[in-house]
Amino acid sequence: MKKKFLYLITLLSFGWMQHVCGQTDTIKVESDSVYAENTAATDLIQRAYDENMTSSLKKAMLAEQLEAQHTDKARREELEAQLRHFREDDSIRHAAMQIQIDSLKRYAVGAPVVIGNDTVMRIYTKFGAFMPDERAEVAARKILQTARLFSPKSDSLVIMNMGSTHDIMYRETTLMSISDFDAMWTGQSRVELATERRDAILASIQAYRKATSVGNTLKRVALSILVVLILCVLIAGVNYLFIKIIDRKVAERKSKYLKGIRIRNLEIINSEKQIQTILFLSKIARYLLYAVLLYLALPLLFSIFPVTQRLAHTLLEWILTPVTGILTGFVNYLPNLLRIVVIVIIIRYLIKFMRYVMREIELGRMTIQGFYPDWARATFNIIRIFLLAFAVILIFPLLPNSDSKIFQGVSMFLGLVVSLGSTSIVGNLVAGLVITYMRPFKIGDRIKVGEVFGDIIEKSPFVIRVKTIKKEIITVPNLAILSSNVINYSTSALDEGVILYTTVTMGYEVPQQKVYALLITAALKTTHILAEPVPFVLSLGLGDNSASYQINAYTRHPERQAVIYSEMHRNILDTFHEAGIEMIIPHYRAVRDGNKSTIPAGE
């Protein structure tokens, strides 16, 4: 009885210590960010272990009590019923617990034990203070050291039962310890799990020995030399392709295809600079191909030798990871890209349709009541701007990273810069639209805006250009036109004609009727002056020494004003001289002592 009682106390103490240690280990596992997904399953395993220990203690105590009952038959039957009921509950609880553990283990992340490029096994549980990744690292290092010393003819791996663990041993070295937690995780016994892992370690050692044998090493050296030779041949081929073929063809045919780049009379780049640029780009492409070939050859060389295979995988991942990310992003972006394509196609054909309609109106082949042909181009530009703005509004949310803070910040900054820096531009644009629909002039009209006098040769959304009679090209902003008075001589000429006028001063000794007749005669002699309506003379004022007369004559050629005025002035001089009248104004002082009056005779 004393021995059995001591045995029960020992089991109970051991179970309590395991429970405390398990609680501590569980807390540490939960704090480990790398294996946080294993925490729930580890907790369940710890609970299952604790419950198994408690169940074993209870069953042992019930069995002890049952063995002690020899006389009380009723008490014995009661104990047997309790023991049977306890075993059934324990079986049901254990099955339910195992189902939960199995479901959680699907999402658990184990620490891989990697030898070379092969993952020998994964470790999911702690062992004392060692986390799974630390156990995996130590095991991999020991296995690799063993593989370098291992001899299949004389060496082997053995499994030793150490009481609380089963250890996989090579000579005096413990490669790995299998605990009850490890066994409960896999649902095996410690012996079964130790045997399975020993076989896996032995297979990895044999594979490593085979991979690092002298024969395989020589083969790898030969294969690496072959790779280097192929790389040299490819580099020589690329060099020959660019230098001997492409660059030579460019140099030979430069006079035929490379004639420089010109925009009207401005030479952007001459033929020599053009060929230098092409040869420079060819050199850049050649060096890029060198780099690509070298970068592809390095992983191939590193993958030949087991020691550098991990580095080969790293180099390949540097290329494959961004490429895969780009391809994945492109595939995921395809629906939005298709939406953008549809929007662009619809907007594009709407713009084409509006361009066709407005061109027909502008050419006069289509008429809309109240809509003038010269409005067509401006209206089309307005509609196009609105359609493009609508397209931008639809496409912007579909752009990649359009909702990112950086993208939005840059967009706001650009909008602010445009709004602050384009006040006058927007003003001129709006003024251009207003002027278009006001129709104060058209191309070719003779106008006067402020001090600018000449013919309209160009209209744009922001400015107009006027060619003066001196062949000067003057650019006038639309805002200046909108805020000034515009005189259009060409529009008036379409009806009765434009009146050209000039002023002549004559002394009082010349009869005004004669001045009228001579001025009208001189005007009618002038080319481009209309006989109907008849020119007319106005008396503008009476001065101290002379009277001012203004001759007014009609013409339908206001664009030839300078020539018409010049000829009219010559005709006035000739007509007055032929009539014996000097074009001078006498200045004198009249003294009323009976001298002759200045009033012309006959009046």
Coordinates of C-alpha atoms in Angstrom, one line a residue:
M1 CA 0.0 0.0 0.0
K2 CA 2.8 2.4 0.9
K3 CA 4.6 1.8 -2.4
K4 CA 1.4 2.3 -4.4
F5 CA 0.6 5.4 -2.4
L6 CA 4.1 6.8 -3.1
Y7 CA 3.6 5.9 -6.8
L8 CA 0.4 7.9 -6.9
I9 CA 1.9 10.9 -5.2
T10 CA 4.9 10.8 -7.7
L11 CA 2.5 10.6 -10.6
L12 CA 0.5 13.5 -9.3
S13 CA 3.5 15.6 -8.6
F14 CA 4.9 14.9 -12.0
G15 CA 1.6 15.7 -13.6
W16 CA 1.4 19.0 -11.8
M17 CA 5.0 20.0 -12.8
Q18 CA 4.2 19.1 -16.4
H19 CA 1.1 21.2 -16.2
V20 CA 3.0 24.2 -14.8
C21 CA 5.8 23.8 -17.4
G22 CA 3.2 23.4 -20.1
Q23 CA 1.4 26.6 -19.0
T24 CA 4.7 28.5 -19.1
D25 CA 5.6 27.0 -22.5
T26 CA 2.3 27.9 -23.9
I27 CA 2.6 31.5 -22.8
K28 CA 6.0 31.7 -24.6
V29 CA 4.7 30.1 -27.7
E30 CA 1.9 32.7 -27.8
S31 CA 4.5 35.5 -27.6
D32 CA 6.4 34.0 -30.5
S33 CA 5.2 35.9 -33.6
V34 CA 6.7 33.4 -36.1
Y35 CA 4.7 30.4 -34.8
A36 CA 1.6 32.1 -33.4
E37 CA -0.6 30.0 -35.6
N38 CA 0.6 26.9 -33.7
T39 CA -0.5 28.2 -30.3
A40 CA -4.0 27.0 -30.3
A41 CA -3.0 23.5 -31.3
T42 CA -0.2 23.4 -28.7
D43 CA -2.6 24.5 -26.0
L44 CA -4.9 21.7 -27.0
I45 CA -2.1 19.2 -26.9
Q46 CA -1.0 20.5 -23.5
R47 CA -4.6 20.1 -22.2
A48 CA -4.8 16.6 -23.7
Y49 CA -1.5 15.7 -22.0
D50 CA -2.7 17.2 -18.7
E51 CA -6.0 15.4 -18.9
N52 CA -4.3 12.1 -19.8
M53 CA -2.1 12.5 -16.7
T54 CA -5.1 13.4 -14.5
S55 CA -7.1 10.5 -16.0
S56 CA -4.3 8.1 -15.4
L57 CA -4.1 9.2 -11.8
K58 CA -7.9 8.9 -11.2
K59 CA -8.0 5.5 -12.9
A60 CA -5.1 4.3 -10.8
M61 CA -6.8 5.6 -7.6
L62 CA -10.1 3.9 -8.6
A63 CA -8.2 0.7 -9.4
E64 CA -6.5 0.9 -6.0
Q65 CA -9.8 1.3 -4.2
L66 CA -11.4 -1.5 -6.3
E67 CA -8.6 -3.8 -5.4
A68 CA -9.0 -3.0 -1.7
Q69 CA -12.7 -3.9 -1.6
H70 CA -12.9 -7.6 -0.9
T71 CA -16.0 -7.8 1.4
D72 CA -18.3 -5.0 0.4
K73 CA -19.9 -6.2 -2.8
A74 CA -22.1 -3.1 -3.3
R75 CA -19.1 -0.8 -3.0
R76 CA -17.2 -2.8 -5.4
E77 CA -19.9 -2.7 -8.0
E78 CA -20.2 1.1 -7.5
L79 CA -16.4 1.5 -8.0
E80 CA -16.5 -0.7 -11.1
A81 CA -19.4 1.4 -12.6
Q82 CA -17.4 4.6 -11.8
L83 CA -14.3 3.2 -13.5
R84 CA -16.2 2.1 -16.5
H85 CA -18.1 5.4 -16.8
F86 CA -14.8 7.3 -16.4
R87 CA -13.2 5.3 -19.2
E88 CA -16.1 6.0 -21.5
D89 CA -16.0 9.7 -20.8
D90 CA -12.2 9.7 -21.2
S91 CA -12.5 8.0 -24.6
I92 CA -15.2 10.5 -25.8
R93 CA -13.2 13.5 -24.6
H94 CA -10.0 12.2 -26.1
A95 CA -11.7 11.7 -29.5
A96 CA -13.2 15.2 -29.5
M97 CA -9.9 16.7 -28.4
Q98 CA -8.1 14.9 -31.3
I99 CA -10.6 16.2 -33.8
Q100 CA -10.0 19.8 -32.6
I101 CA -6.2 19.3 -32.7
D102 CA -6.4 17.8 -36.2
S103 CA -8.5 20.8 -37.4
L104 CA -6.0 23.3 -36.0
K105 CA -3.0 21.5 -37.3
R106 CA -4.0 22.3 -40.9
Y107 CA -3.2 25.9 -40.4
A108 CA -0.1 25.4 -38.2
V109 CA 3.3 26.6 -39.6
G110 CA 6.3 24.3 -38.8
A111 CA 9.9 25.2 -38.7
P112 CA 11.7 23.3 -41.6
V113 CA 14.8 21.3 -41.1
V114 CA 16.6 22.0 -44.4
I115 CA 19.7 20.1 -45.6
G116 CA 21.0 21.5 -48.9
N117 CA 17.8 22.3 -50.8
D118 CA 15.7 19.5 -49.3
T119 CA 13.3 19.9 -46.4
V120 CA 13.8 16.8 -44.3
M121 CA 11.0 17.4 -41.8
R122 CA 9.1 20.1 -40.0
I123 CA 9.1 20.7 -36.2
Y124 CA 5.9 22.1 -34.7
T125 CA 6.5 22.0 -30.9
K126 CA 8.9 23.3 -28.3
F127 CA 11.3 21.2 -26.3
G128 CA 12.0 22.8 -23.0
A129 CA 13.2 26.4 -23.7
F130 CA 13.9 25.8 -27.4
M131 CA 11.4 27.2 -29.8
P132 CA 10.6 25.2 -33.0
D133 CA 12.8 27.3 -35.2
E134 CA 15.7 26.9 -32.8
R135 CA 15.2 23.1 -32.7
A136 CA 15.1 23.0 -36.5
E137 CA 18.3 25.1 -36.8
V138 CA 20.2 23.0 -34.3
A139 CA 19.0 19.7 -35.8
A140 CA 20.0 20.9 -39.4
R141 CA 23.5 21.9 -38.2
K142 CA 24.1 18.6 -36.4
I143 CA 22.7 16.5 -39.4
L144 CA 25.0 18.4 -41.8
Q145 CA 28.0 17.8 -39.6
T146 CA 27.1 14.1 -39.3
A147 CA 26.7 13.9 -43.1
R148 CA 30.2 15.1 -43.6
L149 CA 31.6 12.4 -41.3
F150 CA 29.1 9.6 -42.0
S151 CA 30.2 6.3 -43.6
P152 CA 27.4 4.0 -44.8
K153 CA 29.7 1.0 -44.4
S154 CA 30.5 1.4 -40.7
D155 CA 28.1 4.1 -39.3
S156 CA 24.4 4.0 -38.5
L157 CA 21.8 6.0 -36.6
V158 CA 20.3 4.5 -33.5
I159 CA 17.2 5.4 -31.3
M160 CA 17.8 5.6 -27.6
N161 CA 15.0 5.6 -25.0
M162 CA 15.9 8.3 -22.5
G163 CA 12.7 7.9 -20.4
S164 CA 11.0 11.2 -21.2
T165 CA 12.3 11.3 -24.8
H166 CA 13.5 9.1 -27.6
D167 CA 16.8 10.4 -29.0
I168 CA 18.2 9.8 -32.5
M169 CA 21.9 9.3 -32.0
Y170 CA 25.0 9.2 -34.2
R171 CA 27.9 7.8 -32.1
E172 CA 27.9 10.1 -29.0
T173 CA 26.0 13.0 -30.7
T174 CA 22.2 13.5 -30.2
L175 CA 20.8 14.6 -33.5
M176 CA 17.2 15.1 -32.4
S177 CA 15.0 14.4 -29.3
I178 CA 11.4 13.2 -29.7
S179 CA 9.2 14.3 -26.8
D180 CA 5.6 13.3 -25.9
F181 CA 4.5 16.7 -27.4
D182 CA 6.0 15.8 -30.8
A183 CA 4.3 12.4 -30.7
M184 CA 0.9 13.8 -29.7
W185 CA 1.2 16.4 -32.5
T186 CA 1.6 13.7 -35.1
G187 CA -0.8 11.3 -33.4
Q188 CA 1.9 8.6 -33.2
S189 CA 3.9 7.0 -30.4
R190 CA 7.3 8.3 -29.7
V191 CA 9.0 5.2 -31.1
E192 CA 7.0 5.4 -34.3
L193 CA 7.8 9.1 -34.8
A194 CA 11.5 8.6 -33.9
T195 CA 11.8 5.7 -36.4
E196 CA 10.1 7.8 -39.1
R197 CA 12.4 10.8 -38.4
R198 CA 15.5 8.6 -38.2
D199 CA 14.7 7.2 -41.7
A200 CA 14.2 10.7 -43.0
I201 CA 17.6 11.9 -41.6
L202 CA 19.4 8.8 -42.9
A203 CA 17.9 9.4 -46.4
S204 CA 19.0 13.0 -46.3
I205 CA 22.5 12.1 -45.2
Q206 CA 22.8 9.5 -48.0
A207 CA 21.5 12.1 -50.5
Y208 CA 24.0 14.6 -49.3
R209 CA 26.9 12.1 -49.4
K210 CA 25.9 11.2 -52.9
A211 CA 25.7 14.8 -54.0
T212 CA 29.1 15.7 -52.5
S213 CA 30.9 12.6 -53.8
V214 CA 34.1 13.0 -55.9
G215 CA 32.4 11.7 -59.1
N216 CA 29.5 14.1 -58.8
T217 CA 31.8 17.0 -57.9
L218 CA 33.8 16.4 -61.1
K219 CA 30.6 16.3 -63.1
R220 CA 29.5 19.5 -61.5
V221 CA 32.9 21.1 -62.3
A222 CA 32.6 20.0 -65.9
L223 CA 29.0 21.2 -66.1
S224 CA 30.0 24.6 -64.7
I225 CA 32.8 24.9 -67.3
L226 CA 30.3 24.1 -70.0
V227 CA 28.0 26.8 -68.7
V228 CA 30.8 29.3 -68.7
L229 CA 31.8 28.3 -72.3
I230 CA 28.2 28.7 -73.4
L231 CA 28.0 32.1 -71.7
C232 CA 31.2 33.2 -73.5
V233 CA 29.7 32.0 -76.8
L234 CA 26.5 33.9 -76.2
I235 CA 28.3 37.1 -75.2
A236 CA 30.5 36.8 -78.4
G237 CA 27.4 36.3 -80.4
V238 CA 25.7 39.4 -79.0
N239 CA 28.9 41.4 -79.6
Y240 CA 29.0 40.2 -83.2
L241 CA 25.3 40.9 -83.8
F242 CA 25.5 44.5 -82.5
I243 CA 29.0 45.6 -83.7
K244 CA 29.4 43.7 -86.9
I245 CA 25.8 43.7 -88.2
I246 CA 23.5 46.3 -86.5
D247 CA 26.0 49.1 -86.1
R248 CA 27.5 48.5 -89.5
K249 CA 24.1 48.5 -91.2
V250 CA 23.2 51.8 -89.5
A251 CA 26.5 53.4 -90.6
E252 CA 26.0 52.1 -94.2
R253 CA 22.4 53.3 -94.6
K254 CA 22.6 56.5 -92.7
S255 CA 22.3 58.7 -95.9
K256 CA 19.2 56.8 -97.0
Y257 CA 17.2 56.7 -93.7
L258 CA 18.9 59.1 -91.3
K259 CA 18.3 62.6 -92.6
G260 CA 17.8 64.4 -89.3
I261 CA 14.6 65.6 -87.7
R262 CA 13.1 68.9 -88.7
I263 CA 10.0 70.7 -87.7
R264 CA 9.2 73.2 -90.5
N265 CA 12.4 75.3 -90.7
L266 CA 13.7 74.3 -87.3
E267 CA 16.3 71.5 -87.3
I268 CA 15.9 69.5 -84.0
I269 CA 18.7 67.1 -84.7
N270 CA 21.0 66.6 -87.7
S271 CA 22.0 63.3 -89.3
E272 CA 25.3 63.0 -87.5
K273 CA 23.7 63.5 -84.1
Q274 CA 21.0 61.1 -85.1
I275 CA 23.4 58.3 -85.9
Q276 CA 25.4 59.0 -82.8
T277 CA 22.2 58.6 -80.7
I278 CA 21.3 55.4 -82.4
L279 CA 24.8 53.9 -81.9
F280 CA 24.7 55.0 -78.3
L281 CA 21.3 53.2 -77.8
S282 CA 22.7 50.2 -79.5
K283 CA 25.6 50.1 -77.1
I284 CA 23.2 50.4 -74.1
A285 CA 21.1 47.5 -75.5
R286 CA 24.3 45.4 -75.9
Y287 CA 25.4 46.0 -72.3
L288 CA 21.9 45.2 -71.1
L289 CA 22.0 41.9 -72.9
Y290 CA 25.4 41.2 -71.3
A291 CA 24.0 41.9 -67.9
V292 CA 20.9 39.6 -68.5
L293 CA 23.0 36.7 -69.8
L294 CA 25.4 37.1 -66.8
Y295 CA 22.5 37.3 -64.3
L296 CA 20.9 34.2 -65.8
A297 CA 24.2 32.3 -65.9
L298 CA 25.0 33.0 -62.2
P299 CA 22.0 31.1 -60.8
L300 CA 22.6 28.3 -63.2
L301 CA 26.2 28.0 -62.0
F302 CA 25.2 28.3 -58.3
S303 CA 22.5 25.7 -58.7
I304 CA 25.1 23.1 -59.8
F305 CA 26.8 22.9 -56.4
P306 CA 24.8 22.0 -53.3
V307 CA 26.6 24.6 -51.2
T308 CA 25.5 27.5 -53.4
Q309 CA 22.1 26.2 -54.4
R310 CA 20.3 28.4 -51.9
L311 CA 22.1 31.5 -53.3
A312 CA 20.9 30.4 -56.8
H313 CA 17.3 30.3 -55.5
T314 CA 17.8 33.8 -54.0
L315 CA 19.1 35.2 -57.3
L316 CA 16.2 33.7 -59.2
E317 CA 13.7 35.0 -56.6
W318 CA 15.0 38.5 -57.1
I319 CA 13.9 38.2 -60.7
L320 CA 10.9 36.0 -60.4
T321 CA 9.3 37.7 -57.5
P322 CA 8.9 41.1 -59.1
V323 CA 8.1 39.6 -62.5
T324 CA 5.5 37.3 -60.8
G325 CA 4.1 40.3 -58.9
I326 CA 3.9 42.4 -62.1
L327 CA 2.1 39.6 -64.0
T328 CA -0.2 38.9 -61.1
G329 CA -1.0 42.6 -60.7
F330 CA -1.6 42.8 -64.5
V331 CA -4.0 39.8 -64.5
N332 CA -5.9 41.3 -61.5
Y333 CA -6.0 44.6 -63.2
L334 CA -7.4 43.2 -66.5
P335 CA -11.1 43.9 -65.6
N336 CA -10.4 47.6 -64.9
L337 CA -8.2 47.8 -68.0
L338 CA -11.1 46.4 -70.1
R339 CA -13.4 49.1 -68.6
I340 CA -10.9 51.8 -69.5
V341 CA -10.6 50.4 -73.0
V342 CA -14.4 50.5 -73.4
I343 CA -14.6 54.0 -72.1
V344 CA -11.8 55.2 -74.4
I345 CA -13.4 53.6 -77.4
I346 CA -16.8 55.1 -76.7
I347 CA -15.3 58.6 -76.0
R348 CA -13.1 58.4 -79.1
Y349 CA -16.0 57.6 -81.5
L350 CA -18.2 60.2 -79.9
I351 CA -15.5 62.8 -80.6
K352 CA -15.1 61.5 -84.1
F353 CA -18.9 61.8 -84.6
M354 CA -18.9 65.4 -83.3
R355 CA -15.9 66.3 -85.4
Y356 CA -17.8 65.0 -88.5
V357 CA -21.0 66.9 -87.7
M358 CA -19.2 70.2 -86.9
R359 CA -17.0 69.9 -90.1
E360 CA -20.2 69.5 -92.2
I361 CA -21.7 72.5 -90.6
E362 CA -18.5 74.5 -91.0
L363 CA -18.3 73.6 -94.7
G364 CA -22.0 74.5 -95.2
R365 CA -23.1 71.0 -96.1
M366 CA -25.3 70.8 -93.0
T367 CA -27.3 73.7 -91.6
I368 CA -28.9 74.2 -88.2
Q369 CA -31.1 77.2 -87.8
G370 CA -29.5 79.8 -85.6
F371 CA -26.2 78.0 -85.6
Y372 CA -23.5 79.8 -87.7
P373 CA -20.8 77.9 -89.5
D374 CA -18.0 79.8 -87.8
W375 CA -19.3 78.5 -84.4
A376 CA -18.6 74.9 -85.4
R377 CA -14.9 74.7 -84.6
A378 CA -15.3 76.4 -81.2
T379 CA -18.3 74.3 -80.3
F380 CA -16.4 71.1 -81.3
N381 CA -13.5 72.1 -79.0
I382 CA -15.9 72.7 -76.1
I383 CA -17.7 69.4 -76.6
R384 CA -14.3 67.6 -76.9
I385 CA -13.0 69.2 -73.7
F386 CA -16.2 68.1 -71.8
L387 CA -16.0 64.6 -73.2
L388 CA -12.3 64.2 -72.3
A389 CA -13.0 65.6 -68.8
F390 CA -15.9 63.1 -68.4
A391 CA -13.6 60.3 -69.6
V392 CA -10.9 61.3 -67.0
I393 CA -13.6 61.3 -64.3
L394 CA -14.6 57.8 -65.2
I395 CA -11.1 56.4 -65.7
F396 CA -9.4 58.0 -62.7
P397 CA -10.9 55.6 -60.1
L398 CA -9.9 52.7 -62.3
L399 CA -6.2 53.6 -62.4
P400 CA -3.9 51.4 -60.2
N401 CA -3.2 53.0 -56.8
S402 CA -5.6 55.8 -57.5
D403 CA -6.8 55.6 -53.9
S404 CA -3.3 55.8 -52.4
K405 CA -2.4 58.9 -50.4
I406 CA 0.7 59.7 -52.6
F407 CA -1.3 59.5 -55.8
Q408 CA -4.0 61.8 -54.4
G409 CA -1.4 64.2 -53.0
V410 CA 0.3 64.5 -56.3
S411 CA -3.0 65.0 -58.1
M412 CA -4.0 67.8 -55.7
F413 CA -0.6 69.5 -56.0
L414 CA -0.9 69.5 -59.8
G415 CA -4.4 70.8 -59.7
L416 CA -3.3 73.6 -57.3
V417 CA -0.4 74.5 -59.6
V418 CA -2.6 74.6 -62.7
S419 CA -5.3 76.6 -60.9
L420 CA -2.8 79.2 -59.5
G421 CA -0.6 79.4 -62.6
S422 CA -3.3 79.5 -65.3
T423 CA -5.6 82.3 -64.3
S424 CA -4.8 84.5 -67.3
I425 CA -4.8 81.4 -69.6
V426 CA -8.3 80.4 -68.5
G427 CA -9.4 84.0 -68.8
N428 CA -8.1 84.2 -72.4
L429 CA -9.7 80.8 -73.2
V430 CA -13.1 82.0 -71.9
A431 CA -12.7 85.3 -73.7
G432 CA -11.9 83.4 -76.9
L433 CA -15.2 81.4 -76.5
V434 CA -17.2 84.6 -75.9
I435 CA -15.6 86.3 -78.9
T436 CA -16.4 83.3 -81.1
Y437 CA -20.1 83.3 -80.3
M438 CA -20.2 87.2 -80.5
R439 CA -18.8 86.9 -84.1
P440 CA -17.2 90.4 -84.1
F441 CA -14.8 89.4 -86.9
K442 CA -13.5 86.5 -88.9
I443 CA -10.3 85.5 -90.7
G444 CA -9.3 88.1 -93.3
D445 CA -11.4 91.0 -91.8
R446 CA -9.8 94.4 -91.5
I447 CA -10.2 95.6 -87.9
K448 CA -8.9 98.1 -85.5
V449 CA -8.4 97.2 -81.8
G450 CA -7.0 100.0 -79.8
E451 CA -3.9 101.1 -81.6
V452 CA -3.7 97.9 -83.6
F453 CA -4.9 98.2 -87.2
G454 CA -4.8 95.4 -89.8
D455 CA -6.1 92.1 -91.1
I456 CA -7.0 89.1 -89.0
I457 CA -4.8 86.2 -90.1
E458 CA -5.2 83.7 -87.2
K459 CA -7.7 83.0 -84.4
S460 CA -6.9 80.7 -81.5
P461 CA -8.5 79.9 -78.2
F462 CA -6.2 82.3 -76.5
V463 CA -5.1 85.1 -78.9
I464 CA -5.6 86.5 -82.4
R465 CA -2.9 87.6 -84.8
V466 CA -3.2 90.8 -86.8
K467 CA -1.1 91.6 -89.9
T468 CA -0.8 95.4 -90.2
I469 CA -0.4 97.3 -93.5
K470 CA 3.3 97.4 -92.7
K471 CA 3.4 93.6 -92.7
E472 CA 3.9 93.4 -89.0
I473 CA 2.4 90.5 -87.1
I474 CA 0.8 91.6 -83.8
T475 CA -0.5 89.1 -81.2
V476 CA -3.5 90.4 -79.3
P477 CA -4.8 88.4 -76.2
N478 CA -8.5 87.6 -76.3
L479 CA -9.0 89.4 -72.9
A480 CA -7.7 92.6 -74.5
I481 CA -10.1 92.2 -77.4
L482 CA -13.1 91.5 -75.1
S483 CA -12.3 94.6 -73.0
S484 CA -11.7 97.0 -76.0
N485 CA -13.8 98.4 -78.8
V486 CA -13.4 96.6 -82.1
I487 CA -13.9 98.3 -85.4
N488 CA -14.6 95.9 -88.2
Y489 CA -14.3 97.5 -91.6
S490 CA -14.9 94.4 -93.6
T491 CA -18.4 93.7 -92.2
S492 CA -19.5 97.3 -93.1
A493 CA -18.2 96.9 -96.6
L494 CA -20.6 94.1 -97.4
D495 CA -23.6 96.5 -97.4
E496 CA -23.2 100.1 -98.7
G497 CA -19.5 100.2 -98.2
V498 CA -17.1 101.8 -95.8
I499 CA -16.8 105.6 -95.7
L500 CA -13.2 106.8 -96.1
Y501 CA -12.8 110.5 -95.1
T502 CA -10.1 113.1 -95.1
T503 CA -10.0 116.8 -94.0
V504 CA -9.0 119.8 -96.0
T505 CA -8.7 123.4 -94.7
M506 CA -9.1 126.3 -97.1
G507 CA -9.0 130.1 -96.8
Y508 CA -12.2 132.1 -96.7
E509 CA -11.3 133.6 -100.1
V510 CA -12.1 130.3 -101.8
P511 CA -15.9 129.8 -102.3
Q512 CA -17.2 126.8 -100.4
Q513 CA -19.4 125.6 -103.3
K514 CA -16.2 125.4 -105.4
V515 CA -14.4 123.5 -102.6
Y516 CA -17.3 121.0 -102.4
A517 CA -17.2 120.4 -106.1
L518 CA -13.5 120.0 -106.3
L519 CA -13.3 117.6 -103.4
I520 CA -16.1 115.4 -104.9
T521 CA -14.4 115.4 -108.3
A522 CA -11.1 114.4 -106.7
A523 CA -12.8 111.6 -104.8
L524 CA -14.5 110.2 -107.8
K525 CA -11.2 110.0 -109.7
T526 CA -9.8 107.7 -107.0
T527 CA -9.7 104.0 -107.7
H528 CA -12.1 101.8 -105.6
I529 CA -14.2 104.8 -104.6
L530 CA -17.9 104.1 -105.4
A531 CA -19.9 106.5 -107.6
E532 CA -23.0 105.3 -105.8
P533 CA -23.6 106.3 -103.1
V534 CA -22.2 109.7 -104.2
P535 CA -19.3 111.2 -102.1
F536 CA -20.3 114.1 -99.9
V537 CA -18.6 117.0 -98.1
L538 CA -19.1 118.1 -94.6
S539 CA -18.1 121.5 -93.1
L540 CA -16.3 120.6 -89.9
G541 CA -15.5 124.0 -88.5
L542 CA -14.7 127.7 -89.0
G543 CA -11.4 128.9 -87.7
D544 CA -9.9 132.4 -87.6
N545 CA -8.1 132.1 -90.9
S546 CA -9.7 129.1 -92.6
A547 CA -12.6 126.7 -92.9
S548 CA -12.4 122.9 -92.5
Y549 CA -14.0 120.6 -95.1
Q550 CA -14.2 116.8 -94.9
I551 CA -14.6 114.7 -98.0
N552 CA -16.5 111.4 -97.4
A553 CA -16.4 108.6 -100.0
Y554 CA -17.6 105.0 -100.1
T555 CA -15.5 102.0 -100.9
R556 CA -15.9 98.2 -100.7
H557 CA -12.2 97.6 -100.3
P558 CA -11.4 98.6 -96.7
E559 CA -8.3 96.4 -96.8
R560 CA -6.8 98.8 -99.3
Q561 CA -7.3 101.9 -97.2
A562 CA -3.7 103.1 -97.3
V563 CA -3.5 103.0 -101.1
I564 CA -7.0 104.6 -101.5
Y565 CA -6.1 107.4 -99.1
S566 CA -2.8 108.0 -100.9
E567 CA -4.4 108.2 -104.3
M568 CA -7.2 110.4 -103.0
H569 CA -4.8 112.9 -101.5
R570 CA -2.9 113.1 -104.8
N571 CA -6.1 113.7 -106.7
I572 CA -7.2 116.5 -104.3
L573 CA -3.8 118.2 -104.8
D574 CA -4.0 117.8 -108.6
T575 CA -7.7 119.0 -108.8
F576 CA -7.1 122.1 -106.7
H577 CA -3.9 123.0 -108.6
E578 CA -5.7 122.6 -111.9
A579 CA -8.4 125.0 -110.6
G580 CA -5.7 127.6 -109.7
I581 CA -6.2 127.2 -106.0
E582 CA -3.2 127.0 -103.7
M583 CA -3.4 124.6 -100.8
I584 CA -2.1 127.2 -98.3
I585 CA -3.8 129.1 -95.5
P586 CA -2.9 132.8 -95.4
H587 CA -2.5 134.4 -92.0
Y588 CA -3.1 138.1 -91.9
R589 CA -4.6 140.9 -89.8
A590 CA -7.6 142.9 -91.1
V591 CA -7.8 146.6 -90.3
R592 CA -11.2 148.1 -91.0
D593 CA -10.2 151.4 -92.7
G594 CA -12.0 150.7 -96.0
N595 CA -9.7 147.9 -97.4
K596 CA -11.1 145.0 -99.4
S597 CA -13.4 142.4 -97.6
T598 CA -12.4 138.7 -97.4
I599 CA -15.9 137.6 -98.5
P600 CA -15.6 136.1 -102.0
A601 CA -17.0 138.1 -104.8
G602 CA -20.5 137.3 -105.9
E603 CA -21.7 136.4 -102.4

